[in-house]
XYZ file of C-alpha atoms in Angstrom:
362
model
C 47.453 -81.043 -65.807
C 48.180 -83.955 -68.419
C 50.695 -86.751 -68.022
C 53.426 -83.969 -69.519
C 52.821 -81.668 -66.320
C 51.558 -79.103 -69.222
C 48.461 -76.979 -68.521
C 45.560 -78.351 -69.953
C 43.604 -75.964 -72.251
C 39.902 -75.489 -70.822
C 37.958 -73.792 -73.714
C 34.903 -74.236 -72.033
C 35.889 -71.514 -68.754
C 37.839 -69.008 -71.181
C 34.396 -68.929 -73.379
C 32.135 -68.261 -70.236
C 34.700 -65.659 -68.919
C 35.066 -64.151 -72.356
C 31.119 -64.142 -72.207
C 30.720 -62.588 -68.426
C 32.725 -59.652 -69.302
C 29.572 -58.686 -71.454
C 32.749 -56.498 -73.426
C 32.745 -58.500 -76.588
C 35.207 -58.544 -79.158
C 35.717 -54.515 -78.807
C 35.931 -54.748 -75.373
C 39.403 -57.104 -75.811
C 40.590 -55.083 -78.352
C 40.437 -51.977 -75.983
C 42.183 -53.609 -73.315
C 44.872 -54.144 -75.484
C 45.011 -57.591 -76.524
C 48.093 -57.831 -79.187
C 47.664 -61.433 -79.896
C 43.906 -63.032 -80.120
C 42.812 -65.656 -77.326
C 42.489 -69.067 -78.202
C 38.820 -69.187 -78.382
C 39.417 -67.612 -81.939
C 41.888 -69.321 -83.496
C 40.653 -71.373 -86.233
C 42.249 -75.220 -86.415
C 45.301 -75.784 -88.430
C 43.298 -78.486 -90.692
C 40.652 -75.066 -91.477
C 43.368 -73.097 -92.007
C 45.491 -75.797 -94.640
C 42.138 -76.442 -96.162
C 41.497 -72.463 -97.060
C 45.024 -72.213 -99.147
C 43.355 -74.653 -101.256
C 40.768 -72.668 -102.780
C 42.030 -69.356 -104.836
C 40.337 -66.038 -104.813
C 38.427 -65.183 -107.812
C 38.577 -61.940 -109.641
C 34.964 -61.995 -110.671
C 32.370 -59.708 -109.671
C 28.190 -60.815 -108.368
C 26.335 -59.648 -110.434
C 24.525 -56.171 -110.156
C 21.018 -55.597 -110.426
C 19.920 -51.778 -110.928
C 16.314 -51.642 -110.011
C 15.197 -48.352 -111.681
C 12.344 -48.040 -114.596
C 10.396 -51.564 -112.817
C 7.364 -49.328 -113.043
C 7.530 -50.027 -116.669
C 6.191 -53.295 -117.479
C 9.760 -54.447 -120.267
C 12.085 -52.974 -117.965
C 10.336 -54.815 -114.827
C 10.377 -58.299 -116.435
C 13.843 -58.195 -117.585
C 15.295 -57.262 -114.103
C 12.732 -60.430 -113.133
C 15.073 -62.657 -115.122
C 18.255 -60.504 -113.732
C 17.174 -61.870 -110.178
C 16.150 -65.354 -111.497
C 19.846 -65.993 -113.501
C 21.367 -64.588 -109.695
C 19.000 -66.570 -107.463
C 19.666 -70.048 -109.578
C 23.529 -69.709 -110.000
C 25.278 -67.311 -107.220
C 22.434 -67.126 -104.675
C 23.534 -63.477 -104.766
C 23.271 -59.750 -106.073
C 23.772 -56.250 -105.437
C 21.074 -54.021 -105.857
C 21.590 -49.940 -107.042
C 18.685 -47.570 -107.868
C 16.691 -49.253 -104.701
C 14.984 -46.434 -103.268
C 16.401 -46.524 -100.067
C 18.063 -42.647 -99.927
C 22.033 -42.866 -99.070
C 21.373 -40.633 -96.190
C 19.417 -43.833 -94.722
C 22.406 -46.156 -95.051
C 24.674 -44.043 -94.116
C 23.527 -42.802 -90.875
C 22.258 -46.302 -89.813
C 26.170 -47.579 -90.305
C 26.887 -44.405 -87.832
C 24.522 -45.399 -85.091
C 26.198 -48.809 -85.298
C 29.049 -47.140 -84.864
C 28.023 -45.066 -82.609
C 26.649 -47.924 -80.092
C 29.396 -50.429 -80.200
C 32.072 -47.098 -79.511
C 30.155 -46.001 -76.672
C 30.961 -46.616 -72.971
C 31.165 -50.185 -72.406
C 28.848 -50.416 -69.231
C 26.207 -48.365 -71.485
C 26.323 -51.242 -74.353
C 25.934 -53.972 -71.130
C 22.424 -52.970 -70.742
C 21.876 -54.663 -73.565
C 23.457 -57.890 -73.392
C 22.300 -61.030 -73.393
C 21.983 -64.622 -74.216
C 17.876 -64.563 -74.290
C 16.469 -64.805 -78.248
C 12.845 -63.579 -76.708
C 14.018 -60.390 -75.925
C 13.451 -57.594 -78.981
C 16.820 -56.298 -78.246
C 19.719 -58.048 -77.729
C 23.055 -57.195 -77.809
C 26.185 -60.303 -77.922
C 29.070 -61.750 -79.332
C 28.927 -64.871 -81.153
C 25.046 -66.317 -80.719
C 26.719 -70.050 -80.898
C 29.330 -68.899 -78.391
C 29.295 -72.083 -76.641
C 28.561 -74.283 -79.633
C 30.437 -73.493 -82.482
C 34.331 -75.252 -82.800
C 35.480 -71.669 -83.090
C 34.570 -68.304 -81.975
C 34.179 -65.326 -84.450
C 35.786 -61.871 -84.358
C 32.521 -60.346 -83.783
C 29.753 -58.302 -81.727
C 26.177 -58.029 -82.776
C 22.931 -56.039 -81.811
C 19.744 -57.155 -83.069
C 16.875 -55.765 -82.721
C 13.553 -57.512 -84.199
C 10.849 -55.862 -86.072
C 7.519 -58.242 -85.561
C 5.219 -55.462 -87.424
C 6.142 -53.172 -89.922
C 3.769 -50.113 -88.216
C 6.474 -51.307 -84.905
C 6.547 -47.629 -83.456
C 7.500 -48.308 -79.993
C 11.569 -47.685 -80.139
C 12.127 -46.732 -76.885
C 13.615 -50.238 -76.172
C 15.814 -49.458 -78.720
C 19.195 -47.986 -77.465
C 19.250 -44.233 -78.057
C 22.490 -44.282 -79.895
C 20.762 -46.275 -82.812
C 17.464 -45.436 -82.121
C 15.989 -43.134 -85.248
C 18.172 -44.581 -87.584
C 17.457 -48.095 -86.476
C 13.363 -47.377 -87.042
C 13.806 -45.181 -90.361
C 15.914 -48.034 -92.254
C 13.737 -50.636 -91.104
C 10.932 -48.594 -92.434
C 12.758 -48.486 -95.765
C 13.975 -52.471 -95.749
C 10.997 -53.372 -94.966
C 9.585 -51.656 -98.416
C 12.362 -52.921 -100.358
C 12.064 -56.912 -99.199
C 8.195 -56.523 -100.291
C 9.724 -55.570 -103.734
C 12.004 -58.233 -104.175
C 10.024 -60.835 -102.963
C 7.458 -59.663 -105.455
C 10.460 -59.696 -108.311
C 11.350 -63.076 -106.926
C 7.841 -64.583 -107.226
C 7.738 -63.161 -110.808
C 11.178 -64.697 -111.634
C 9.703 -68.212 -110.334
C 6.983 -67.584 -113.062
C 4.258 -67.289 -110.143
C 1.783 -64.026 -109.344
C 3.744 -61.623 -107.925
C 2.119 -61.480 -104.522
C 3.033 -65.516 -104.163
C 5.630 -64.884 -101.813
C 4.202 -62.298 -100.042
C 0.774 -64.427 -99.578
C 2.976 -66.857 -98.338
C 4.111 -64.449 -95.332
C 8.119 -64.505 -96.423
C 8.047 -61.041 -95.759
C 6.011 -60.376 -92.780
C 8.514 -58.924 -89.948
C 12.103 -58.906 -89.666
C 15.249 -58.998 -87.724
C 18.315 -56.627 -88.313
C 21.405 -57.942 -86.779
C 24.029 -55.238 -86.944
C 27.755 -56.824 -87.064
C 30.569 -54.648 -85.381
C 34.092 -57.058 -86.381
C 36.788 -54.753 -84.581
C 39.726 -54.755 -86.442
C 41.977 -57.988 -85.761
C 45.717 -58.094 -84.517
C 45.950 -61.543 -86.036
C 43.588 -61.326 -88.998
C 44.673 -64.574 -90.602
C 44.079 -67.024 -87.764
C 40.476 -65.949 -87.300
C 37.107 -65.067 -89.278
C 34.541 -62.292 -88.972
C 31.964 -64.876 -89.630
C 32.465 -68.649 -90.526
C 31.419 -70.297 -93.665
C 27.434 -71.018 -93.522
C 24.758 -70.354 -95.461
C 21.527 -67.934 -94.310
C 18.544 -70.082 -92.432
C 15.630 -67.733 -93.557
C 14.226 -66.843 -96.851
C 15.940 -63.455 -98.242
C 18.577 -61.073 -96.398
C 19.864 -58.022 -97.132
C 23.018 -56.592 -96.633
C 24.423 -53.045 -95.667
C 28.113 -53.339 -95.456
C 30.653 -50.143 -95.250
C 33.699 -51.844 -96.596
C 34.632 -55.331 -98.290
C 35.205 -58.699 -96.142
C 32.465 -60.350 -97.678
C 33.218 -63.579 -99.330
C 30.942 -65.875 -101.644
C 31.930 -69.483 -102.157
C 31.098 -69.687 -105.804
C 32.714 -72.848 -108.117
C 35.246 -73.728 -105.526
C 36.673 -70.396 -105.090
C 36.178 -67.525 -102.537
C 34.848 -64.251 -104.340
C 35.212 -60.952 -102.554
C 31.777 -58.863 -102.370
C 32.892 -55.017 -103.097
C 30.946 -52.781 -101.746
C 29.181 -50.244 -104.210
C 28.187 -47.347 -102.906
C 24.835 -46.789 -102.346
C 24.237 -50.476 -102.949
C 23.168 -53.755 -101.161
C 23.861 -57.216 -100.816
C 20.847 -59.713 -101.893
C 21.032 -62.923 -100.829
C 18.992 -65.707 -100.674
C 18.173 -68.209 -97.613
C 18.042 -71.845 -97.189
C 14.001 -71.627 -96.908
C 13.905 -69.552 -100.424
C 15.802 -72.644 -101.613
C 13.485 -74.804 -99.888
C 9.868 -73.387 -101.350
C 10.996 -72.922 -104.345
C 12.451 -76.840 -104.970
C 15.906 -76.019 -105.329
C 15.409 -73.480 -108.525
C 16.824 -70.937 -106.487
C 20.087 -71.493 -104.758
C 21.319 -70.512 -100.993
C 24.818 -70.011 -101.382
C 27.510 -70.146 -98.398
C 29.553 -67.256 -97.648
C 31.960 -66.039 -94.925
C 33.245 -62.825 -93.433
C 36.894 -61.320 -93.101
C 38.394 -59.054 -90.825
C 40.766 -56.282 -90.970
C 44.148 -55.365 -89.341
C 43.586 -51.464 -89.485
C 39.980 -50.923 -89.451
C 36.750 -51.796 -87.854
C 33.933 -53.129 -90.218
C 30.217 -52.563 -90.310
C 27.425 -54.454 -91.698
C 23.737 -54.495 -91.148
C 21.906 -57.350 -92.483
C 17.972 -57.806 -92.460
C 16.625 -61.049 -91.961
C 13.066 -62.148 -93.625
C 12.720 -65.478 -92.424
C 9.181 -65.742 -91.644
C 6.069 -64.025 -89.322
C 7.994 -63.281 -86.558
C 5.935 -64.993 -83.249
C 3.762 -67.019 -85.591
C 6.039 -70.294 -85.807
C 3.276 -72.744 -86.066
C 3.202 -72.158 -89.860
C 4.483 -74.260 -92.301
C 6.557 -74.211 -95.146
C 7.141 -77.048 -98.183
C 8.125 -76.792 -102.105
C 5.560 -74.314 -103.552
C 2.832 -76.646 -105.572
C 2.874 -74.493 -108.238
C 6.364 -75.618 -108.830
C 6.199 -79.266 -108.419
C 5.360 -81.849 -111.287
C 5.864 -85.330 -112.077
C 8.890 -84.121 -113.647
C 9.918 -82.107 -110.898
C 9.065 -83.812 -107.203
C 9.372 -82.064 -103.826
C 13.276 -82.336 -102.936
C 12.276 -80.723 -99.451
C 9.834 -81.800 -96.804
C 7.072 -79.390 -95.372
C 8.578 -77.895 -92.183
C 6.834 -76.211 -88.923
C 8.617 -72.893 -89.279
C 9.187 -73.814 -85.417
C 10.943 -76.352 -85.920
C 13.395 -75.234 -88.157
C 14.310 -72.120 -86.199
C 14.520 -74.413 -83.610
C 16.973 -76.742 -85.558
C 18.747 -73.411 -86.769
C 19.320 -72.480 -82.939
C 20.478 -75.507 -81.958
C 22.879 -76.427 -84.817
C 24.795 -73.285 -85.298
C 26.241 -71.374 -88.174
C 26.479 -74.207 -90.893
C 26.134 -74.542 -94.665
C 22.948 -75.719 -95.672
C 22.928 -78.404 -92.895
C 19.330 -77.374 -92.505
C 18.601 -78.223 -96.453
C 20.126 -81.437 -96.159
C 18.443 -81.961 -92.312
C 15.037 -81.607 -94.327
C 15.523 -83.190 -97.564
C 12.353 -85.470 -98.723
């Protein structure tokens, strides 16, 4: 107790008994919670500081990736990405060869797992990155100033001929593999269109091992008695090179010119953004933009986002400003990082907006 006689607020014993229930977010929504715990709340000097900054009614821009086989058509959606990638650090893709039957039934089997019996989704939780799936809420739990209204399963995909899924819980389990098989296709793509739009050969990137495995964290945000005290995901910007985003209804925000854009979904489409270590090999020309999530008062929402951040398992590699696109003109902004390192940085720092930029600045 203070000097007042009040009751002391101990954040650190309601996160580690929020954390031992191995529930998550869902699992306080189904016991009923009417108002959120404290752990969730956002400060009042966050919440002053948001009604400064308007919502925009402009859209990110849309790519549509059909005809690239042809040679005009495949350089002018080149300089489609490159206007995205230097000013919003974002775009949707259509025509992307990933069939809608794909997306749609992975967004089921994340629905799916995260409505299933509770002591079914505890087999997979846990607090230990190593393992290939991992199920949680809140991977910063016990370091970020607030917690987010959200549950996550990840599962990590160190080889793109991965066949093995029986780790991978059944509920998810052939959708999980088949999409992965199909993002996996598509990142190889864009980081080819990417490497074009940087005016290099467009197997740069993928010489360069940007693409080679991936993580999918699938994002569960139950839908929120008190949506306006809390966020889906805080403002921050992505650590890894390119992500992309399946999302089954809007709560997406960009922070673009001082003002919070909504993403809409398009259906059939997906989110394209890129990563603080895009950014960083490519000397600033392309831009990692922060962002944030929302949640909902009447529904759950869904989104499945695919991390390319590097050879999964083979950290000691290292990553700088691409020579090709450094001159006297145009020095190195960024230092050459162990890609070790930086995860490590990234793990122990939290979601934040390019604090990992400015951590490795030259």
């Amino acid at each position: 107790m203070d000097a007042s006689g009040a009751q002391e607020y101990d954040r650190m014993q309601d996160l580690k008994d929020f954390d031992k229930t191995e529930a998550g977010v869902k699992g306080l929504v189904d016991s009923g919670f009417q108002k959120i715990p404290k752990i969730f709340v956002r400060p009042a000097e966050e919440l002053a500081e948001d009604l400064k900054h308007k919502r925009a009614q402009i859209e990110v821009p849309v790519v549509d990736l059909g005809g690239m086989e042809k040679a005009d058509r495949r350089k002018q959606i080149a300089e489609e990405v490159r206007t995205a990638s230097e000013t919003w650090g974002f775009f949707q893709v259509v025509n992307h060869g990933i069939p809608l039957k794909v997306l749609d039934e992975m967004l089921d089997g994340i629905q799916k797992f995260n409505e299933q019996d509770v002591e079914e989704k505890k087999k997979y939780y846990t607090r230990d990155n190593t393992r290939r799936v991992r199920f949680n809420s809140n991977y910063d739990l016990f370091r970020s100033r607030t917690a987010n209204w959200r549950d996550t399963l990840t599962i990590s995909f160190a080889d793109p001929d991965q066949s093995d899924s029986k780790e991978l819980p059944d509920s998810c389990r052939e959708s999980a593999v088949e999409y992965s098989k199909h993002v996996e296709k598509l990142g190889n793509i864009l980081f080819e269109i990417l490497s074009e739009a940087l005016g290099l050969d467009s197997k740069h990137l993928r010489n360069m091992e940007c693409s080679k495995g991936h993580r999918i964290h699938s994002h569960y945000y139950p839908a929120c008695p008190e949506p306006e005290l809390t966020l889906g995901t805080t403002k921050h910007s992505d650590p890894g090179f390119l992500t992309i985003v399946l999302q089954n209804q809007s709560g997406l925000q960009i922070f673009f010119q001082n003002q919070w854009v909504d993403v809409q979904p398009i259906p059939g489409g997906l989110v394209i953004n890129i990563g603080d270590l895009l950014q960083l090999v490519s000397n600033g020309k392309f831009r990692s933009n922060s962002h944030r999530v929302l949640v909902d008062r009447l529904a759950p929402r869904i989104s499945v986002a695919c991390f390319f951040s590097g050879p999964l398992g083979m950290e000691n590699i290292s990553y700088g400003p691409i020579k090709e696109l450094i001159s006297e003109e145009n020095p190195p902004i960024y230092k050459e990082v162990l890609l070790s390192d930086y995860l490590m940085k990234f793990l122990t720092s939290g979601f934040q907006e390019n604090y990992l930029l400015n951590y490795f600045k030259a």
